[in-house]
mmCIF file of C-alpha atoms and ligand atoms in Angstrom:
data_model
loop_
_atom_site.group_PDB
_atom_site.id
_atom_site.type_symbol
_atom_site.label_atom_id
_atom_site.label_comp_id
_atom_site.label_asym_id
_atom_site.label_seq_id
_atom_site.Cartn_x
_atom_site.Cartn_y
_atom_site.Cartn_z
ATOM 1 C CA MET U 1 0.000 0.000 0.000
ATOM 2 C CA SER U 2 1.317 3.491 -0.836
ATOM 3 C CA LYS U 3 2.337 5.348 2.310
ATOM 4 C CA LEU U 4 2.008 8.894 0.941
ATOM 5 C CA ASN U 5 -1.010 8.643 -1.337
ATOM 6 C CA ASN U 6 -2.520 12.041 -2.223
ATOM 7 C CA LYS U 7 0.091 13.857 -0.122
ATOM 8 C CA VAL U 8 1.967 16.927 -1.309
ATOM 9 C CA ALA U 9 5.613 17.043 -0.243
ATOM 10 C CA LEU U 10 8.137 19.862 -0.589
ATOM 11 C CA ILE U 11 11.839 19.010 -0.525
ATOM 12 C CA THR U 12 14.420 21.787 -0.466
ATOM 13 C CA GLY U 13 17.603 21.032 -2.392
ATOM 14 C CA GLY U 14 15.820 18.271 -4.273
ATOM 15 C CA ASN U 15 17.847 18.237 -7.479
ATOM 16 C CA SER U 16 20.694 16.132 -6.111
ATOM 17 C CA GLY U 17 21.799 13.474 -3.626
ATOM 18 C CA ILE U 18 19.541 12.769 -0.636
ATOM 19 C CA GLY U 19 16.886 15.296 -1.686
ATOM 20 C CA PHE U 20 16.584 13.765 -5.165
ATOM 21 C CA ALA U 21 16.472 10.184 -3.838
ATOM 22 C CA THR U 22 13.786 11.247 -1.357
ATOM 23 C CA ALA U 23 11.755 12.872 -4.146
ATOM 24 C CA GLN U 24 11.899 9.552 -6.022
ATOM 25 C CA ALA U 25 10.890 7.596 -2.915
ATOM 26 C CA PHE U 26 8.013 9.966 -2.055
ATOM 27 C CA ILE U 27 6.683 9.698 -5.632
ATOM 28 C CA GLU U 28 6.901 5.888 -5.477
ATOM 29 C CA GLU U 29 4.748 6.116 -2.341
ATOM 30 C CA GLY U 30 2.076 8.126 -4.128
ATOM 31 C CA ALA U 31 3.015 11.729 -3.297
ATOM 32 C CA ARG U 32 3.175 14.752 -5.545
ATOM 33 C CA VAL U 33 6.528 16.432 -4.969
ATOM 34 C CA ILE U 34 7.826 19.975 -5.194
ATOM 35 C CA ILE U 35 11.616 20.239 -5.268
ATOM 36 C CA THR U 36 13.573 23.432 -4.863
ATOM 37 C CA GLY U 37 17.097 24.252 -5.970
ATOM 38 C CA ARG U 38 19.313 27.208 -6.743
ATOM 39 C CA ASN U 39 20.207 26.229 -10.302
ATOM 40 C CA GLN U 40 17.487 26.136 -12.989
ATOM 41 C CA THR U 41 19.355 23.709 -15.264
ATOM 42 C CA ALA U 42 19.951 21.235 -12.420
ATOM 43 C CA LEU U 43 16.278 21.552 -11.428
ATOM 44 C CA ASP U 44 15.088 20.969 -15.010
ATOM 45 C CA GLU U 45 17.280 17.869 -15.315
ATOM 46 C CA ALA U 46 15.961 16.494 -12.033
ATOM 47 C CA ILE U 47 12.322 17.134 -12.998
ATOM 48 C CA ALA U 48 12.876 15.376 -16.339
ATOM 49 C CA LYS U 49 13.989 12.279 -14.388
ATOM 50 C CA LEU U 50 11.289 12.496 -11.710
ATOM 51 C CA GLY U 51 8.398 12.798 -14.156
ATOM 52 C CA ALA U 52 4.943 14.296 -14.099
ATOM 53 C CA LYS U 53 4.384 14.045 -10.334
ATOM 54 C CA ALA U 54 7.239 16.482 -9.656
ATOM 55 C CA VAL U 55 7.482 20.247 -9.975
ATOM 56 C CA GLY U 56 10.640 22.333 -9.624
ATOM 57 C CA ILE U 57 10.727 25.810 -8.116
ATOM 58 C CA LEU U 58 13.893 27.900 -8.239
ATOM 59 C CA ALA U 59 14.575 29.141 -4.701
ATOM 60 C CA ASP U 60 17.973 29.880 -3.225
ATOM 61 C CA ALA U 61 17.627 28.873 0.424
ATOM 62 C CA SER U 62 19.908 31.709 1.528
ATOM 63 C CA ASN U 63 17.726 34.357 -0.134
ATOM 64 C CA LEU U 64 14.786 35.385 2.066
ATOM 65 C CA ALA U 65 12.896 36.967 -0.838
ATOM 66 C CA HIS U 66 13.121 33.614 -2.635
ATOM 67 C CA SER U 67 11.599 31.757 0.308
ATOM 68 C CA THR U 68 8.703 34.247 0.466
ATOM 69 C CA ALA U 69 8.155 33.814 -3.273
ATOM 70 C CA LEU U 70 8.414 30.025 -2.869
ATOM 71 C CA ALA U 71 5.556 30.010 -0.369
ATOM 72 C CA GLU U 72 3.429 32.184 -2.672
ATOM 73 C CA LYS U 73 4.041 29.881 -5.643
ATOM 74 C CA VAL U 74 3.309 26.732 -3.612
ATOM 75 C CA LYS U 75 0.104 28.270 -2.275
ATOM 76 C CA ALA U 76 -1.035 29.263 -5.761
ATOM 77 C CA GLN U 77 -0.225 25.861 -7.297
ATOM 78 C CA PHE U 78 -0.980 23.400 -4.483
ATOM 79 C CA GLY U 79 -2.848 25.307 -1.763
ATOM 80 C CA SER U 80 -1.185 23.429 1.086
ATOM 81 C CA ILE U 81 1.450 20.781 1.854
ATOM 82 C CA ASP U 82 1.576 17.619 3.961
ATOM 83 C CA VAL U 83 5.320 17.003 4.126
ATOM 84 C CA LEU U 84 8.180 19.496 4.319
ATOM 85 C CA PHE U 85 11.738 18.165 4.104
ATOM 86 C CA ILE U 86 14.311 20.853 4.899
ATOM 87 C CA ASN U 87 17.222 19.183 3.166
ATOM 88 C CA ALA U 88 19.162 21.865 1.236
ATOM 89 C CA GLY U 89 22.582 22.335 2.709
ATOM 90 C CA ILE U 90 26.256 22.740 2.023
ATOM 91 C CA ALA U 91 29.298 21.344 3.806
ATOM 92 C CA LYS U 92 32.647 23.099 3.914
ATOM 93 C CA PHE U 93 35.519 22.271 6.200
ATOM 94 C CA ALA U 94 38.308 24.433 7.632
ATOM 95 C CA PRO U 95 40.177 24.793 10.901
ATOM 96 C CA VAL U 96 38.796 27.454 13.225
ATOM 97 C CA GLU U 97 41.853 29.653 12.712
ATOM 98 C CA HIS U 98 41.231 29.737 8.947
ATOM 99 C CA SER U 99 37.445 30.179 9.061
ATOM 100 C CA SER U 100 36.546 33.663 7.825
ATOM 101 C CA GLU U 101 33.341 35.612 8.412
ATOM 102 C CA ALA U 102 32.330 34.950 4.788
ATOM 103 C CA PHE U 103 32.908 31.207 5.288
ATOM 104 C CA LEU U 104 30.719 31.217 8.396
ATOM 105 C CA ASP U 105 28.021 33.422 6.859
ATOM 106 C CA GLU U 106 27.665 31.266 3.751
ATOM 107 C CA MET U 107 27.128 28.071 5.721
ATOM 108 C CA MET U 108 24.875 29.600 8.384
ATOM 109 C CA ASP U 109 22.845 31.462 5.722
ATOM 110 C CA ILE U 110 22.031 28.269 3.823
ATOM 111 C CA ASN U 111 22.040 25.569 6.505
ATOM 112 C CA PHE U 112 20.344 27.478 9.308
ATOM 113 C CA LYS U 113 19.017 30.960 8.519
ATOM 114 C CA GLY U 114 17.630 29.895 5.146
ATOM 115 C CA ALA U 115 16.088 26.791 6.680
ATOM 116 C CA PHE U 116 14.513 28.846 9.463
ATOM 117 C CA PHE U 117 12.826 31.343 7.160
ATOM 118 C CA THR U 118 11.800 28.702 4.629
ATOM 119 C CA VAL U 119 9.936 26.957 7.443
ATOM 120 C CA GLN U 120 8.495 30.251 8.693
ATOM 121 C CA ASN U 121 7.166 31.164 5.239
ATOM 122 C CA LEU U 122 5.703 27.709 4.638
ATOM 123 C CA LEU U 123 4.116 27.321 8.100
ATOM 124 C CA PRO U 124 0.703 28.679 7.033
ATOM 125 C CA LEU U 125 0.591 26.081 4.263
ATOM 126 C CA LEU U 126 1.170 23.042 6.498
ATOM 127 C CA ASN U 127 -1.928 20.878 6.805
ATOM 128 C CA GLN U 128 -3.214 19.530 10.096
ATOM 129 C CA GLY U 129 -1.215 16.352 10.760
ATOM 130 C CA ALA U 130 1.660 17.363 8.465
ATOM 131 C CA SER U 131 5.206 16.079 8.926
ATOM 132 C CA VAL U 132 8.279 18.341 8.945
ATOM 133 C CA LEU U 133 11.725 16.791 8.537
ATOM 134 C CA PHE U 134 15.172 18.301 8.868
ATOM 135 C CA ASN U 135 18.368 16.906 7.400
ATOM 136 C CA THR U 136 20.975 17.410 10.101
ATOM 137 C CA THR U 137 24.191 15.353 10.553
ATOM 138 C CA ILE U 138 26.071 13.235 13.053
ATOM 139 C CA SER U 139 28.806 15.902 12.908
ATOM 140 C CA LEU U 140 26.747 17.939 15.388
ATOM 141 C CA SER U 141 27.363 15.277 18.029
ATOM 142 C CA VAL U 142 31.106 14.796 17.601
ATOM 143 C CA GLY U 143 34.215 16.939 17.599
ATOM 144 C CA MET U 144 35.453 16.240 14.094
ATOM 145 C CA PRO U 145 38.367 18.579 13.311
ATOM 146 C CA ASN U 146 37.617 21.312 10.744
ATOM 147 C CA SER U 147 33.846 20.920 11.094
ATOM 148 C CA ALA U 148 33.144 23.700 13.645
ATOM 149 C CA VAL U 149 30.951 25.877 11.434
ATOM 150 C CA TYR U 150 29.207 23.031 9.611
ATOM 151 C CA ALA U 151 28.509 21.181 12.867
ATOM 152 C CA ALA U 152 27.258 24.354 14.568
ATOM 153 C CA SER U 153 24.956 25.201 11.651
ATOM 154 C CA LYS U 154 23.346 21.759 11.912
ATOM 155 C CA ALA U 155 23.257 21.819 15.726
ATOM 156 C CA ALA U 156 21.277 25.056 15.422
ATOM 157 C CA LEU U 157 18.931 23.293 13.028
ATOM 158 C CA LEU U 158 18.414 20.386 15.437
ATOM 159 C CA SER U 159 17.620 22.776 18.310
ATOM 160 C CA PHE U 160 15.210 24.651 16.063
ATOM 161 C CA ALA U 161 13.515 21.368 15.109
ATOM 162 C CA ARG U 162 12.942 20.432 18.745
ATOM 163 C CA VAL U 163 11.343 23.798 19.559
ATOM 164 C CA LEU U 164 9.251 23.700 16.393
ATOM 165 C CA ALA U 165 7.922 20.286 17.441
ATOM 166 C CA THR U 166 6.525 21.846 20.612
ATOM 167 C CA GLU U 167 5.042 24.856 18.830
ATOM 168 C CA LEU U 168 3.359 22.822 16.093
ATOM 169 C CA SER U 169 2.060 19.971 18.252
ATOM 170 C CA PRO U 170 -1.359 21.613 18.790
ATOM 171 C CA LYS U 171 -1.951 21.197 15.038
ATOM 172 C CA GLY U 172 -0.900 17.553 15.158
ATOM 173 C CA ILE U 173 2.167 18.430 13.091
ATOM 174 C CA ARG U 174 5.139 16.165 13.790
ATOM 175 C CA VAL U 175 8.683 17.538 13.503
ATOM 176 C CA ASN U 176 11.741 15.289 13.367
ATOM 177 C CA SER U 177 15.351 15.304 12.232
ATOM 178 C CA ILE U 178 17.398 12.757 10.353
ATOM 179 C CA SER U 179 21.101 12.826 11.205
ATOM 180 C CA PRO U 180 22.993 10.966 8.497
ATOM 181 C CA GLY U 181 26.507 9.646 8.800
ATOM 182 C CA PRO U 182 28.623 9.449 5.635
ATOM 183 C CA ILE U 183 26.315 9.117 2.637
ATOM 184 C CA SER U 184 27.590 8.759 -0.886
ATOM 185 C CA THR U 185 26.297 11.868 -2.713
ATOM 186 C CA PRO U 186 27.699 14.640 -4.948
ATOM 187 C CA ILE U 187 28.329 16.753 -1.817
ATOM 188 C CA TYR U 188 31.843 15.322 -1.453
ATOM 189 C CA GLY U 189 32.759 16.434 -4.985
ATOM 190 C CA LYS U 190 31.775 19.992 -3.994
ATOM 191 C CA LEU U 191 34.305 20.169 -1.121
ATOM 192 C CA GLY U 192 37.057 21.374 -3.432
ATOM 193 C CA PHE U 193 39.458 18.640 -2.310
ATOM 194 C CA PRO U 194 41.693 16.765 -4.775
ATOM 195 C CA GLN U 195 40.464 13.229 -5.648
ATOM 196 C CA GLU U 196 43.343 11.621 -3.725
ATOM 197 C CA ALA U 197 42.378 13.416 -0.519
ATOM 198 C CA LEU U 198 38.708 12.492 -1.055
ATOM 199 C CA ASP U 199 39.619 8.827 -1.547
ATOM 200 C CA ALA U 200 41.722 8.810 1.646
ATOM 201 C CA PHE U 201 38.912 10.538 3.585
ATOM 202 C CA GLY U 202 36.377 8.046 2.232
ATOM 203 C CA LYS U 203 38.500 5.076 3.197
ATOM 204 C CA SER U 204 39.111 6.401 6.691
ATOM 205 C CA ILE U 205 35.423 7.213 7.295
ATOM 206 C CA SER U 206 34.249 3.856 5.917
ATOM 207 C CA SER U 207 36.537 2.039 8.320
ATOM 208 C CA LYS U 208 34.969 3.932 11.226
ATOM 209 C CA THR U 209 31.425 2.719 10.520
ATOM 210 C CA LEU U 210 30.407 -0.620 12.026
ATOM 211 C CA LEU U 211 29.037 -1.589 8.613
ATOM 212 C CA GLY U 212 32.311 -0.678 6.881
ATOM 213 C CA ARG U 213 30.878 1.517 4.152
ATOM 214 C CA PHE U 214 29.190 4.779 3.180
ATOM 215 C CA GLY U 215 25.392 4.803 3.240
ATOM 216 C CA THR U 216 23.326 5.534 0.167
ATOM 217 C CA ALA U 217 20.943 8.419 -0.484
ATOM 218 C CA GLU U 218 18.201 5.805 -0.886
ATOM 219 C CA GLU U 219 18.781 4.621 2.695
ATOM 220 C CA ILE U 220 18.155 8.143 3.981
ATOM 221 C CA ALA U 221 15.154 8.460 1.665
ATOM 222 C CA LYS U 222 13.599 5.349 3.260
ATOM 223 C CA THR U 223 13.970 6.964 6.683
ATOM 224 C CA ALA U 224 12.329 10.116 5.339
ATOM 225 C CA VAL U 225 9.407 8.072 3.953
ATOM 226 C CA PHE U 226 8.989 6.424 7.349
ATOM 227 C CA LEU U 227 8.999 9.727 9.261
ATOM 228 C CA ALA U 228 6.739 11.429 6.717
ATOM 229 C CA SER U 229 4.156 8.644 6.814
ATOM 230 C CA ALA U 230 1.578 7.474 9.339
ATOM 231 C CA ASP U 231 4.005 4.668 10.278
ATOM 232 C CA ALA U 232 5.714 7.304 12.457
ATOM 233 C CA SER U 233 2.458 8.691 13.874
ATOM 234 C CA PHE U 234 3.756 8.707 17.485
ATOM 235 C CA ILE U 235 7.218 10.079 16.688
ATOM 236 C CA THR U 236 7.881 13.793 17.091
ATOM 237 C CA GLY U 237 10.579 16.081 18.456
ATOM 238 C CA THR U 238 13.329 13.547 17.951
ATOM 239 C CA GLU U 239 16.402 12.754 15.862
ATOM 240 C CA ILE U 240 16.942 9.514 13.999
ATOM 241 C CA VAL U 241 20.621 8.759 13.439
ATOM 242 C CA VAL U 242 21.338 6.854 10.218
ATOM 243 C CA ASP U 243 25.090 6.417 10.319
ATOM 244 C CA GLY U 244 26.049 2.762 9.844
ATOM 245 C CA GLY U 245 27.154 2.775 13.467
ATOM 246 C CA ILE U 246 29.850 5.450 13.662
ATOM 247 C CA LEU U 247 28.584 7.138 16.797
ATOM 248 C CA VAL U 248 28.361 3.961 18.828
ATOM 249 C CA ASN U 249 32.130 3.411 18.547
ATOM 250 C CA PRO U 250 34.027 6.250 16.895
ATOM 251 C CA THR U 251 37.498 4.839 17.521
ATOM 252 C CA ASP U 252 39.580 3.480 14.642
ATOM 253 C CA ARG U 253 39.239 -0.209 13.974
HETATM 254 N N1 NAP Z 301 26.196 13.260 2.170
HETATM 255 C C1 NAP Z 301 26.462 13.171 3.464
HETATM 256 O O1 NAP Z 301 27.382 12.441 3.894
HETATM 257 C C2 NAP Z 301 25.652 13.947 4.459
HETATM 258 C C3 NAP Z 301 25.819 13.652 5.820
HETATM 259 C C4 NAP Z 301 25.080 14.363 6.758
HETATM 260 C C5 NAP Z 301 24.202 15.346 6.349
HETATM 261 N N2 NAP Z 301 24.057 15.620 5.023
HETATM 262 C C6 NAP Z 301 23.121 16.684 4.651
HETATM 263 O O2 NAP Z 301 22.256 16.219 3.671
HETATM 264 C C7 NAP Z 301 21.747 17.324 2.919
HETATM 265 C C8 NAP Z 301 21.774 16.956 1.447
HETATM 266 O O3 NAP Z 301 23.131 16.796 1.060
HETATM 267 P P1 NAP Z 301 23.610 15.736 -0.028
HETATM 268 O O4 NAP Z 301 24.655 14.920 0.609
HETATM 269 O O5 NAP Z 301 22.459 15.101 -0.702
HETATM 270 O O6 NAP Z 301 24.412 16.719 -1.019
HETATM 271 P P2 NAP Z 301 24.073 17.318 -2.456
HETATM 272 O O7 NAP Z 301 23.930 16.212 -3.436
HETATM 273 O O8 NAP Z 301 25.084 18.365 -2.684
HETATM 274 O O9 NAP Z 301 22.632 17.953 -2.244
HETATM 275 C C9 NAP Z 301 22.450 19.187 -1.610
HETATM 276 C C10 NAP Z 301 21.292 19.873 -2.277
HETATM 277 O O10 NAP Z 301 21.079 21.141 -1.639
HETATM 278 C C11 NAP Z 301 21.080 22.131 -2.658
HETATM 279 N N3 NAP Z 301 21.466 23.429 -2.158
HETATM 280 C C12 NAP Z 301 22.656 23.822 -1.637
HETATM 281 N N4 NAP Z 301 22.632 25.120 -1.342
HETATM 282 C C13 NAP Z 301 21.399 25.565 -1.697
HETATM 283 C C14 NAP Z 301 20.765 26.815 -1.650
HETATM 284 N N5 NAP Z 301 21.400 27.918 -1.210
HETATM 285 N N6 NAP Z 301 19.499 26.906 -2.090
HETATM 286 C C15 NAP Z 301 18.839 25.825 -2.560
HETATM 287 N N7 NAP Z 301 19.397 24.616 -2.661
HETATM 288 C C16 NAP Z 301 20.661 24.492 -2.222
HETATM 289 C C17 NAP Z 301 22.055 21.606 -3.677
HETATM 290 O O11 NAP Z 301 21.969 22.313 -4.892
HETATM 291 P P3 NAP Z 301 23.227 22.337 -5.921
HETATM 292 O O12 NAP Z 301 23.117 21.051 -6.692
HETATM 293 O O13 NAP Z 301 22.991 23.562 -6.709
HETATM 294 O O14 NAP Z 301 24.498 22.384 -5.101
HETATM 295 C C18 NAP Z 301 21.595 20.162 -3.736
HETATM 296 O O15 NAP Z 301 20.418 20.028 -4.479
HETATM 297 C C19 NAP Z 301 22.626 18.525 3.305
HETATM 298 O O16 NAP Z 301 21.910 19.380 4.146
HETATM 299 C C20 NAP Z 301 23.790 17.886 4.029
HETATM 300 O O17 NAP Z 301 24.335 18.738 4.999
HETATM 301 C C21 NAP Z 301 24.769 14.947 4.077
#
């Protein structure tokens, strides 16, 4: 039986990686899906693959005017939404001593501030019983070198999600976060590291997971389907860690 039949879901950053895989999974479960992105060509390519049940709306998460316009367009086209997946995000890594104001602003603007105001603008469109999901990260729970700004941006998101769960509970709206471990997506290619360094990083991280590998975007998408659906009807205000078992034993094996 389809878990999201007749639901309307909005996924930010849906043209790539986890967002794209989740759009595919939501559609397979019967939903109509709106994806956002900051690049029209990437959005068009994603929509061509997702098919007729998907719509793309250009909206840079860091631009508050875009998130206001996004809400207006969604209202005009769909009226309301049942699932909101705040997924758009970037990851950049640098030691604290080399982290500039611009570096911090870019990551906080997209990962936290943009997420906050996207939610705020879309709040009036959330149906009774809707499900809101945030894509956070296990980095917020550990002290991985060079991740101070990224981890803090996602920790802010997790705190926001918890508070939102309390504020939206009177409407029966559930709010949860998914904290992925290492997931194989295009995000690693956007770090600006040479391939050799990426390969070494990948090998080291894989060896730290109990399952000895990166996860897939589809594995996060399945968690998103679960949390978005009635299967998770008594789950709100929490974080589901999907990390192949890094956090349980972070020491080298
Ligand atoms: N992959 C992992 O190991 C991992 C682990 C933990 C958490 N996460 C989180 O998972 C989320 C998805 O990442 P991913 O791994 O699937 O990477 P990805 O393939 O790079 O996907 C990120 C998506 O967000 C979009 N995006 C970035 N900045 C945006 C902005 N300002 N406005 C609108 N869209 C924007 C990207 O668009 P472009 O294609 O234009 O860049 C892309 O569609 C992120 O929030 C990330 O922090 C990932």
